[in-house]
CSV table of C-alpha atoms in Angstrom, one decimal:
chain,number,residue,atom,x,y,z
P,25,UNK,CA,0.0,0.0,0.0
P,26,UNK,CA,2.8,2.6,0.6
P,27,UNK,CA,4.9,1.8,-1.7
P,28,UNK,CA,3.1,0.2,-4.8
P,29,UNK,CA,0.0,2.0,-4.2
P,30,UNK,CA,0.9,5.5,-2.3
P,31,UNK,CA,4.5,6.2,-3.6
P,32,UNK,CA,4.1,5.0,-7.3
P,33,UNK,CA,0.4,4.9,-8.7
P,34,UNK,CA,-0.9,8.1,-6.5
P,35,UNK,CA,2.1,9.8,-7.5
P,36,UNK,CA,1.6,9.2,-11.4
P,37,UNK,CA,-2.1,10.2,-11.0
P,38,UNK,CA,-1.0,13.4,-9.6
P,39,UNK,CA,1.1,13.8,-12.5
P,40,UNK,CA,-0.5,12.8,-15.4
P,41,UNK,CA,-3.4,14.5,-14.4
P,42,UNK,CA,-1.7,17.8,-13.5
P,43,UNK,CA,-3.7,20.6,-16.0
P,44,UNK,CA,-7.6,19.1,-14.6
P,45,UNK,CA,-6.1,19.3,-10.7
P,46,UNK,CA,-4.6,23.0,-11.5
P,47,UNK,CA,-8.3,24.3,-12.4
P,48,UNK,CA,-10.0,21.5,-10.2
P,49,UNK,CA,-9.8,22.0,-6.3
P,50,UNK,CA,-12.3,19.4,-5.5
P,51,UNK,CA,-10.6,16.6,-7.2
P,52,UNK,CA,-7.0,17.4,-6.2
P,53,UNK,CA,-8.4,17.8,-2.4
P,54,UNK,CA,-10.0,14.4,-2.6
P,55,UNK,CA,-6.7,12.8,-3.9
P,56,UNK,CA,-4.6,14.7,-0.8
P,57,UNK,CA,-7.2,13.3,1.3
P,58,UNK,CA,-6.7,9.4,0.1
P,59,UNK,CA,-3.3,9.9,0.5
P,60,UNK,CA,-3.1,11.0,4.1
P,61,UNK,CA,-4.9,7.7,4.2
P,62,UNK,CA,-2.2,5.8,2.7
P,63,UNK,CA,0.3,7.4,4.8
P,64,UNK,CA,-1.3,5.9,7.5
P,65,UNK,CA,-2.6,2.5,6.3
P,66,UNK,CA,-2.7,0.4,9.8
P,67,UNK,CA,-4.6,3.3,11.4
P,68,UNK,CA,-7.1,4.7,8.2
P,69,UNK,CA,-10.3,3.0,8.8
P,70,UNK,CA,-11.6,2.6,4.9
P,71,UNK,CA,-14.6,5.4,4.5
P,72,UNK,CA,-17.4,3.8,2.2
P,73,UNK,CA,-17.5,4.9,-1.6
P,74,UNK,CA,-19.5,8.1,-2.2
P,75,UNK,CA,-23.0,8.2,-4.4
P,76,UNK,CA,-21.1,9.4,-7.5
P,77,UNK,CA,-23.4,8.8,-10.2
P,78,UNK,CA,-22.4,5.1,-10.4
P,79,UNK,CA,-24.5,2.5,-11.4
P,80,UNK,CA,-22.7,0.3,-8.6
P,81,UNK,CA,-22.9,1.9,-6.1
P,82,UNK,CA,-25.5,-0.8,-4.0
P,83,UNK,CA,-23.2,-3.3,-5.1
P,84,UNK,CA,-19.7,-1.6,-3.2
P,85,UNK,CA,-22.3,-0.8,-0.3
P,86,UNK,CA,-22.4,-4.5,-0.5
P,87,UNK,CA,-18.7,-5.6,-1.2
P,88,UNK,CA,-17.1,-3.0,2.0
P,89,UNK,CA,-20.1,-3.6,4.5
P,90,UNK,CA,-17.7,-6.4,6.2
P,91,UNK,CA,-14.9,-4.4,6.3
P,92,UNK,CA,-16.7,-1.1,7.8
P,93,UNK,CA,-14.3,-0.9,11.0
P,94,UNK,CA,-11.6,-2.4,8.5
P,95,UNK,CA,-8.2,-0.1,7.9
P,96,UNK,CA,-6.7,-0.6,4.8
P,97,UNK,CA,-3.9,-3.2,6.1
P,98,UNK,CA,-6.8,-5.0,7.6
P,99,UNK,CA,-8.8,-6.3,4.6
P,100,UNK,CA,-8.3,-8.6,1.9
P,101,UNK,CA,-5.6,-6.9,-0.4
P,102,UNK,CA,-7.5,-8.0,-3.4
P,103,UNK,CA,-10.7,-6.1,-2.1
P,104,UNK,CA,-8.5,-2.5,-0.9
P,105,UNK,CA,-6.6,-3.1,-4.3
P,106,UNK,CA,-10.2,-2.6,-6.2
P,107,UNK,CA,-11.6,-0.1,-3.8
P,108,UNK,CA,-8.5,2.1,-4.2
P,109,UNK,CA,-9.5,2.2,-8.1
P,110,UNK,CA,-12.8,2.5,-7.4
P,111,UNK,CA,-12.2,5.6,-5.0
P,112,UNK,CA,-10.0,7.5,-8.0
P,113,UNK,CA,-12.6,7.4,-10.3
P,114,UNK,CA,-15.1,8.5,-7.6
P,115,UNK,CA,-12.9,11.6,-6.4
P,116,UNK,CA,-12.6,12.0,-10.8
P,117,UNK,CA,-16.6,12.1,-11.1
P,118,UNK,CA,-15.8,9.7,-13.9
P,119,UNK,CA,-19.2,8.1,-14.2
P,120,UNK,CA,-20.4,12.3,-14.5
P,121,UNK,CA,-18.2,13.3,-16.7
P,122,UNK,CA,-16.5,10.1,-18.6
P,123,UNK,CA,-13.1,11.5,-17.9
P,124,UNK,CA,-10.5,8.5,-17.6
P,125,UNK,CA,-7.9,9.4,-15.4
P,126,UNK,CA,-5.5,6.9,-16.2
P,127,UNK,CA,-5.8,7.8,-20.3
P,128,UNK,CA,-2.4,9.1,-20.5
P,129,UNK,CA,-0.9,6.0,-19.0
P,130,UNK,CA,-2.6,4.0,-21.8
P,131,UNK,CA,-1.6,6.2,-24.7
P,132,UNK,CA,1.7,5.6,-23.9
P,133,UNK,CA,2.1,2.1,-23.5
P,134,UNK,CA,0.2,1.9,-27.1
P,135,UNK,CA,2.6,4.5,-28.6
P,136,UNK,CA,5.3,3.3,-26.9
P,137,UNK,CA,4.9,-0.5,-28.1
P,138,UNK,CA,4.3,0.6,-31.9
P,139,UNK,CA,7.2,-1.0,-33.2
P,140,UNK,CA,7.0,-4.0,-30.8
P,141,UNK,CA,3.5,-3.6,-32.6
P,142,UNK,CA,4.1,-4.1,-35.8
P,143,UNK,CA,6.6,-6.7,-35.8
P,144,UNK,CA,4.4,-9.3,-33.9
P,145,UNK,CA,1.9,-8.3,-36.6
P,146,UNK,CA,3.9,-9.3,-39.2
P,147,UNK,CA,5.4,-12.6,-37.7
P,148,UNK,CA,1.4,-13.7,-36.8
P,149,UNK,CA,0.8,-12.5,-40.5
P,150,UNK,CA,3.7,-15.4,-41.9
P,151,UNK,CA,1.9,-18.3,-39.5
P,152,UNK,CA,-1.6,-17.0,-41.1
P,153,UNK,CA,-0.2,-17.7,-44.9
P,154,UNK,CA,0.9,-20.7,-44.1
P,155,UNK,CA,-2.2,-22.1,-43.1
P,156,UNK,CA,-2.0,-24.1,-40.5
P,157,UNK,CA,-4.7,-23.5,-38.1
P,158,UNK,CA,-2.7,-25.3,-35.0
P,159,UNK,CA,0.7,-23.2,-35.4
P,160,UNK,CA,-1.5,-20.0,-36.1
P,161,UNK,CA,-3.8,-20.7,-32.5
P,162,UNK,CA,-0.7,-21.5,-30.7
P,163,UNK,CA,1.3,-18.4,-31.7
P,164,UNK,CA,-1.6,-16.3,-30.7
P,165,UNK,CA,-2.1,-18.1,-27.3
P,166,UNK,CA,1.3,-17.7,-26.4
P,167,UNK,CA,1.5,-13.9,-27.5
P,168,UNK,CA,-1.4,-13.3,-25.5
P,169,UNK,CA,0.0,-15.1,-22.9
P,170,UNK,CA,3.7,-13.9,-22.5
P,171,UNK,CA,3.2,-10.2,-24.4
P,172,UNK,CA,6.7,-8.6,-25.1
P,173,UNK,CA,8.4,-11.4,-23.4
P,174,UNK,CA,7.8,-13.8,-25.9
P,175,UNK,CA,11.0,-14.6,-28.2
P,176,UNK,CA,10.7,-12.8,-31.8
P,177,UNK,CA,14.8,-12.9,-32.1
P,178,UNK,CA,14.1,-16.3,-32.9
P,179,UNK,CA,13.1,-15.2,-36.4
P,180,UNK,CA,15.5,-15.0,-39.0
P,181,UNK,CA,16.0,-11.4,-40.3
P,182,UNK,CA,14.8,-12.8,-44.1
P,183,UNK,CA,11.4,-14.5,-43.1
P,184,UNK,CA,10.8,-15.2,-46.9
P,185,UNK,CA,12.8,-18.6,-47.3
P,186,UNK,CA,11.2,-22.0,-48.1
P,187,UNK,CA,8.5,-22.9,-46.3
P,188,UNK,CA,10.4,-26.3,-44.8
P,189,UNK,CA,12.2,-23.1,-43.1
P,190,UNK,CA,9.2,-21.2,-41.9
P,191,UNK,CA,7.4,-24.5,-40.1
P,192,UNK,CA,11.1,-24.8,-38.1
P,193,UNK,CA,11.1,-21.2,-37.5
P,194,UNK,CA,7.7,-21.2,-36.4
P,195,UNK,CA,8.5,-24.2,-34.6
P,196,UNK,CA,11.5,-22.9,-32.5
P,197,UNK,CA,8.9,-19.7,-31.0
P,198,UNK,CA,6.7,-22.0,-30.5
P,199,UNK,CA,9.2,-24.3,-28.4
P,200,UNK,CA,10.9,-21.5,-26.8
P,201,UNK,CA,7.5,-19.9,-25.6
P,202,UNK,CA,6.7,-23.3,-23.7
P,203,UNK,CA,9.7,-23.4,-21.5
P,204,UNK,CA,8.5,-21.5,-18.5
P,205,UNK,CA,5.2,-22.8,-18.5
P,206,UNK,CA,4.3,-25.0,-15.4
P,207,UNK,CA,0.8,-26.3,-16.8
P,208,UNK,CA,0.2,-26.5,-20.6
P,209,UNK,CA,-3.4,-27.3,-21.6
P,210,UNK,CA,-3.5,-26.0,-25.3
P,211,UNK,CA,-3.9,-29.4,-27.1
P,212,UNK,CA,-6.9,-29.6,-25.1
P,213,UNK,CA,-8.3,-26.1,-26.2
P,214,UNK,CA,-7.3,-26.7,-29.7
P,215,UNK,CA,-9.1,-29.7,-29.6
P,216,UNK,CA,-12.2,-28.6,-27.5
P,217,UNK,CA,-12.3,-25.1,-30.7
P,218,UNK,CA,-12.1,-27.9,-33.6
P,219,UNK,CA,-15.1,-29.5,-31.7
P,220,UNK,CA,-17.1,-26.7,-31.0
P,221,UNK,CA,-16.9,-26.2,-35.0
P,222,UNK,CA,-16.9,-22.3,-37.1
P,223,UNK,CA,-20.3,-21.2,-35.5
P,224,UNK,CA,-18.8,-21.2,-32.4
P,225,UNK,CA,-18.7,-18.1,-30.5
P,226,UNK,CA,-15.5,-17.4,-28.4
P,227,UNK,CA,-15.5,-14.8,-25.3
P,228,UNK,CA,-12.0,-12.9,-24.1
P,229,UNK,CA,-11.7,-11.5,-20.7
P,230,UNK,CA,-9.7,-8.6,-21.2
P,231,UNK,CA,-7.4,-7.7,-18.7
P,232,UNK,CA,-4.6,-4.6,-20.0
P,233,UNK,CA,-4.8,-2.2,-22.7
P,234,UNK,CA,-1.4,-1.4,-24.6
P,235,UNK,CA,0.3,-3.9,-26.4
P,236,UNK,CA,-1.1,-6.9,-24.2
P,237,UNK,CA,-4.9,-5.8,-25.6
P,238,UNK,CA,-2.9,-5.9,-29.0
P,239,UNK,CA,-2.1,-9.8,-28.2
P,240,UNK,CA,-5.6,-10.4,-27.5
P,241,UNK,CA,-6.5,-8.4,-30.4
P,242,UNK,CA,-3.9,-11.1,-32.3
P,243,UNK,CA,-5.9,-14.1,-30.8
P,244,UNK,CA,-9.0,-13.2,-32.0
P,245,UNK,CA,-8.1,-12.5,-34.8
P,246,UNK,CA,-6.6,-16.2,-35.7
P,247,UNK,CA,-10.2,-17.4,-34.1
P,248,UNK,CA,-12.1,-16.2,-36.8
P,249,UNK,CA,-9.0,-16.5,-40.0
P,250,UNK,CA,-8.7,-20.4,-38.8
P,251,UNK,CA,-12.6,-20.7,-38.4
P,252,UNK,CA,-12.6,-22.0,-34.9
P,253,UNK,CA,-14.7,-19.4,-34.0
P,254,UNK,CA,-17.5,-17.5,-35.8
P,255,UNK,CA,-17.5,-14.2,-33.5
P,256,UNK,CA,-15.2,-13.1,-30.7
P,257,UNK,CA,-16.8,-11.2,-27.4
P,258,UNK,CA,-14.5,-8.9,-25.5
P,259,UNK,CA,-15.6,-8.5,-22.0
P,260,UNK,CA,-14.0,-5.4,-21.0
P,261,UNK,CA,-14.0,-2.7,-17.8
P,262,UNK,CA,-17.1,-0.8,-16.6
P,263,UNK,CA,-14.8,2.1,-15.8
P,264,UNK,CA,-11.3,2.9,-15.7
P,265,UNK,CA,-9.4,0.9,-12.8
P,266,UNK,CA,-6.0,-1.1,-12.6
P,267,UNK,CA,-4.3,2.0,-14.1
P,268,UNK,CA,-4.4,0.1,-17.6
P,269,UNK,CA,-7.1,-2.0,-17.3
P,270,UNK,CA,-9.1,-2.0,-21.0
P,271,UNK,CA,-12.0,-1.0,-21.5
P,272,UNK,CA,-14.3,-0.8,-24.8
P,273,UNK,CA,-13.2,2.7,-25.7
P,274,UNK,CA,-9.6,1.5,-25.1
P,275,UNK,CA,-10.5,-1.5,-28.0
P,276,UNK,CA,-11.6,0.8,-30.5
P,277,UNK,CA,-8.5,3.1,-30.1
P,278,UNK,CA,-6.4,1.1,-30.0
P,279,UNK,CA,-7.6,-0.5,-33.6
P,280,UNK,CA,-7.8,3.2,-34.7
P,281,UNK,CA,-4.7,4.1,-33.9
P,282,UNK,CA,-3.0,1.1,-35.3
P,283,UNK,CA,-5.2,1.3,-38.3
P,284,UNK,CA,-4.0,4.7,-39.0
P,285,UNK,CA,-0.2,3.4,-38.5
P,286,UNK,CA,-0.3,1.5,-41.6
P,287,UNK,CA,-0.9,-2.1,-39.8
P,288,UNK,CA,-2.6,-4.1,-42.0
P,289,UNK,CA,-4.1,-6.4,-39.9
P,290,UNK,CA,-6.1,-3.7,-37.5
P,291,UNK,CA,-6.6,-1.3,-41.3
P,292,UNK,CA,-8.1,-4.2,-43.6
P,293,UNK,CA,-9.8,-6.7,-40.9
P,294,UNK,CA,-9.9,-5.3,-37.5
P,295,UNK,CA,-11.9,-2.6,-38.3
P,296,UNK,CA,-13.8,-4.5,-40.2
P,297,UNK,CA,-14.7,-6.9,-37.5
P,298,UNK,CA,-15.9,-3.9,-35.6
P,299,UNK,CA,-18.0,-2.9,-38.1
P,300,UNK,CA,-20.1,-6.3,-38.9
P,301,UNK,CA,-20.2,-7.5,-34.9
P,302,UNK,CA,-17.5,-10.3,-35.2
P,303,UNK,CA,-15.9,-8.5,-32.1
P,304,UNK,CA,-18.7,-7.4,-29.9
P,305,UNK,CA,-17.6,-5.4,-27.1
P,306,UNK,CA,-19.3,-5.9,-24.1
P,307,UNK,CA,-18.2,-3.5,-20.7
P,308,UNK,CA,-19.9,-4.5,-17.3
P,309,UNK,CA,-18.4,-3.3,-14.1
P,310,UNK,CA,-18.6,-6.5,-12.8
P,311,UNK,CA,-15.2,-7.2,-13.9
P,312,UNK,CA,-14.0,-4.3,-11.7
P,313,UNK,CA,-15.1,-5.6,-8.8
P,314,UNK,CA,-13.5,-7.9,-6.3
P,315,UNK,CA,-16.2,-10.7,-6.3
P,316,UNK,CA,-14.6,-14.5,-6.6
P,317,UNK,CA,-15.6,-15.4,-10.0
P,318,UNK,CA,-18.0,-18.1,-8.8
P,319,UNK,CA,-20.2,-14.7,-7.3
P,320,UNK,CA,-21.7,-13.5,-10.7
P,321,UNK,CA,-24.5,-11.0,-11.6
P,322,UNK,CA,-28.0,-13.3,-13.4
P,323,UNK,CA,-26.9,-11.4,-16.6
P,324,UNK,CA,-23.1,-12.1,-16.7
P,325,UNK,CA,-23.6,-15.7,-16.1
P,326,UNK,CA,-26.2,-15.7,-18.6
P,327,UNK,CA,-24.1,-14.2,-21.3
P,328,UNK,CA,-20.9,-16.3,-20.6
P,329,UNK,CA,-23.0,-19.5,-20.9
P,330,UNK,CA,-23.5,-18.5,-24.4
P,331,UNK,CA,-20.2,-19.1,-25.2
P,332,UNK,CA,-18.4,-22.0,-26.3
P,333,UNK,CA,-14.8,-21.6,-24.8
P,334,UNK,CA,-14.0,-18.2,-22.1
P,335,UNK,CA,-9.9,-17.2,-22.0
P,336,UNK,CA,-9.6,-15.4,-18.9
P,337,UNK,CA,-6.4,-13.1,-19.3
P,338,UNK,CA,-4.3,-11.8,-16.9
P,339,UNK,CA,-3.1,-12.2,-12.9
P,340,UNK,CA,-6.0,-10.0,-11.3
P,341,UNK,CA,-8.7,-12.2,-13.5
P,342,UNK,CA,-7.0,-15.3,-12.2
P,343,UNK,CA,-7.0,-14.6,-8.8
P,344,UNK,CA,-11.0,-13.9,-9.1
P,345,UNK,CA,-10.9,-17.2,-10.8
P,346,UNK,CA,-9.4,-19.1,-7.8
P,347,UNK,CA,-11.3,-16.6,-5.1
P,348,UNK,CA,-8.0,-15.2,-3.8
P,349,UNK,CA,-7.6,-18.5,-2.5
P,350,UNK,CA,-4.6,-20.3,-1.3
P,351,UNK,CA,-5.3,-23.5,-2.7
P,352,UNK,CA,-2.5,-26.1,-2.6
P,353,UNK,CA,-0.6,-25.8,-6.1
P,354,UNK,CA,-1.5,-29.3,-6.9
P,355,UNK,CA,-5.0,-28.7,-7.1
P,356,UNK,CA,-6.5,-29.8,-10.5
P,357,UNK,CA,-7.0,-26.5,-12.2
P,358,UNK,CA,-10.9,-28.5,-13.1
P,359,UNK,CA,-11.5,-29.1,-9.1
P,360,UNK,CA,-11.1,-25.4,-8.7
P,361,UNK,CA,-13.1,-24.2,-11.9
P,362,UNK,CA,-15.4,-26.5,-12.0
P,363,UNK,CA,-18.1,-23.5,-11.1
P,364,UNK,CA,-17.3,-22.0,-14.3
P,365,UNK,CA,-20.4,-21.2,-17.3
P,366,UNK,CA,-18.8,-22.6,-19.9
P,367,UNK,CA,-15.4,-24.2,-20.7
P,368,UNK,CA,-12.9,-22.1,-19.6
P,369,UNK,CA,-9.1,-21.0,-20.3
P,370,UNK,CA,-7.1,-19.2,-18.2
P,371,UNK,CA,-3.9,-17.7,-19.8
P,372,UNK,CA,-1.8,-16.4,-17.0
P,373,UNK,CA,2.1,-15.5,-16.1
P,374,UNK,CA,2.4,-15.9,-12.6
P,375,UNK,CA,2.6,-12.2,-10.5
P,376,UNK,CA,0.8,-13.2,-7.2
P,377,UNK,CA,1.4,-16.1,-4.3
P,378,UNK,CA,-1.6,-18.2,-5.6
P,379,UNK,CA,-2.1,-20.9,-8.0
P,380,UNK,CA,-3.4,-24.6,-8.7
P,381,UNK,CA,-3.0,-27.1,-11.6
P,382,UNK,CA,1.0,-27.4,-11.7
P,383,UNK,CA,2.7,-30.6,-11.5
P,384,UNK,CA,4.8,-31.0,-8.7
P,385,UNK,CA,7.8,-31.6,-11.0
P,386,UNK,CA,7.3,-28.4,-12.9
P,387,UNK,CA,6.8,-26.3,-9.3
P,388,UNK,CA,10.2,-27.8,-8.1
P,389,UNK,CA,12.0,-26.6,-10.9
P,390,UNK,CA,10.7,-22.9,-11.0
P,391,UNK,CA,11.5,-23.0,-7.2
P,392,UNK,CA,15.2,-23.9,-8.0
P,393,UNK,CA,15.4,-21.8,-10.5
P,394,UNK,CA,14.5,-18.4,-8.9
P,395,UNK,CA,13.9,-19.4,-5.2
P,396,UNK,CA,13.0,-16.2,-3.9
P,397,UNK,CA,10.1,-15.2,-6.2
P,398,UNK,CA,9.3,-17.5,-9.4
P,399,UNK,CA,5.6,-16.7,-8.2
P,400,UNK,CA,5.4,-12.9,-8.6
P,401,UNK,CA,7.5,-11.8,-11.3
P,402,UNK,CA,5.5,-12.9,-14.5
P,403,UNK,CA,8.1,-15.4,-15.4
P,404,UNK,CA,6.6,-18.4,-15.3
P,405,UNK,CA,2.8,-18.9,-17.1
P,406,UNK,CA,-0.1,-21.5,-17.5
P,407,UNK,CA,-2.5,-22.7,-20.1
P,408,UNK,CA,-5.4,-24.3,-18.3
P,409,UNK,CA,-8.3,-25.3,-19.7
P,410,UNK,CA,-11.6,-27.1,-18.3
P,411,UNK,CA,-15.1,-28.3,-19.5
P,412,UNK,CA,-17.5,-28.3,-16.7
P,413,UNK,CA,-19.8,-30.4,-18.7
P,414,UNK,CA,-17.5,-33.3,-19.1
């Protein structure tokens, strides 16, 4: 909380925000008062959220009624990581005035990965002419997975060589991508897609804008090129939170913006897709709440049953997934999810002490390997995927 929270998020609202604060008493006054809080976090009992205009306002009345006497060292981090979002965009007036503090942050993790941009682009572009619908799905799962850490120096700089060449290039990503990864599911969700058959319809969890949304962006795009999906829904943010956190506005600039950066991909499809409803954006603020995932609104449940496979991206999402619990690590991943709507895949690089579904062996070597913290700092991952039906 003081560090993370008060000495490096608070700080970069102040900043990036620094024009609305100078003509806006009211907000800067509300952010001085959040950080006295944080200055104090053992002794700040948490004040309940503030009738802002927001549509969830019952629902947080709901979620901090426990924690009423609670400081903000007191309870659950996942639930005082949320509320702390929760409160910016209240002291911002967001749901009055739409204003998204954390918009400058975005931009520049979209600008600033333009290059990083187009390159993927292009390499995802070779696995698409080739043809092959497992190679294509499995470089998009693992670019959604790992982002900018996945391996592109593995590509020769002349990518137009036979294609006996391109299958061992492609190969060698591919091989290289799976390394770190302590439970690898995706023959199973390549299967499950080839079952469910082109009228499928696949859902995305979003979790970050920037290039990450561009990786998701990627995956749905091989869904529907490969057919093993008819449409793609992205279920994005309610309101700004997470700093970066996507939500449906974030989607269509970042397709804009790409678009008009001359890459094909988001200029002659993406757009496109948009257009004719074969990514339908769908924004509830459910997914900015705290809630374990197996605590769901009638309508989201509804809507995810629809679909024939979920990917649920990111750390945040996961830990909803498991409930923020500390199940042991050996847990079958379908034990745990078993809850779910629909068949489910989480794609996830480990950033939090929490986990299930990895083999003993595989947990022993990421705890030799880096002892201290293999599960916080996003190098190791998992593909797990489960059917509740079967």
């Amino acid at each position: 909380m003081s560090r993370r929270i008060r000495d490096d998020i608070l700080v970069r609202i102040y900043a990036e925000n620094e024009e609305l604060l100078a003509f806006k008493p009211s907000i800067k006054s509300g952010l001085d008062q959040l950080k006295e809080e944080l200055k104090t976090p053992q002794t700040s009992v948490l004040p309940p959220i503030q009738d802002d205009g927001g549509p969830d306002l019952a629902v947080w009345e709901g979620i901090m009624a426990p924690y009423a006497q609670s400081n903000w060292l007191d309870a659950p981090w996942l639930v005082t990581e949320f509320y702390f979002y929760r409160r910016i965009i209240q002291i911002f007036q967001y749901f009055r005035t739409s204003y998204d503090p954390f918009h400058h942050q975005k931009r520049l993790g979209l600008e600033g990965a333009l290059e990083l941009t187009k390159e993927l682009v292009a390499r995802a572009e070779e696995v698409h002419k080739a043809g092959d619908p497992e190679t294509a799905l499995h470089f998009a799962v693992f670019a959604s997975l790992w982002g900018n850490k996945m391996d592109l120096s593995l590509w020769p700089s002349q990518s137009d060589g036979a294609a006996a060449n391109k299958a061992q290039t492609f190969a060698n990503v591919l091989e290289a991508s799976s390394v770190n990864l302590l439970a690898d599911d995706f023959s199973t969700v390549l299967a499950h897609l080839r079952g469910a058959g082109a009228s499928g319809r696949v859902d995305i969890v979003v979790d970050n804008a920037g290039f990450e949304l561009v990786t998701d962006l990627l995956l749905a795009d091989a869904l529907l090129l490969h057919k093993l999906a008819s449409q793609v829904v992205f279920h994005l943010k309610g309101h700004p939170t997470f700093v970066s956190d996507a939500m449906e506005k974030d989607v269509r600039d970042t397709v804009h913006y790409l678009a008009s950066h001359q890459v094909v991909a988001a200029r002659d499809r993406w757009s496109s897709y948009l257009q004719t409803g074969q990514w339908d954006l769908r924004a509830h603020n459910y997914w900015a709440q705290p809630f374990p995932f197996w605590e769901r609104p009638d309508e989201v449940t509804e809507d995810l049953s629809q679909s024939r496979l979920v990917f649920v991206k990111g750390d945040a999402n996961y830990r909803r997934l498991l409930g923020d619990r500390d199940w042991p690590l050996s847990t079958p991943f379908a034990d745990v999810a078993s809850y779910f709507p629909s068949p489910v895949t989480a794609l996830r690089t480990l950033k939090a002490e929490l986990g299930c579904g990895m083999a003993e062996g595989e947990v022993e070597r990421a705890r030799r390997e880096k002892p201290r913290d293999w599960m916080v700092t996003g190098t190791y991952g998992v593909v797990q995927f489960t059917d509740p039906d079967v």
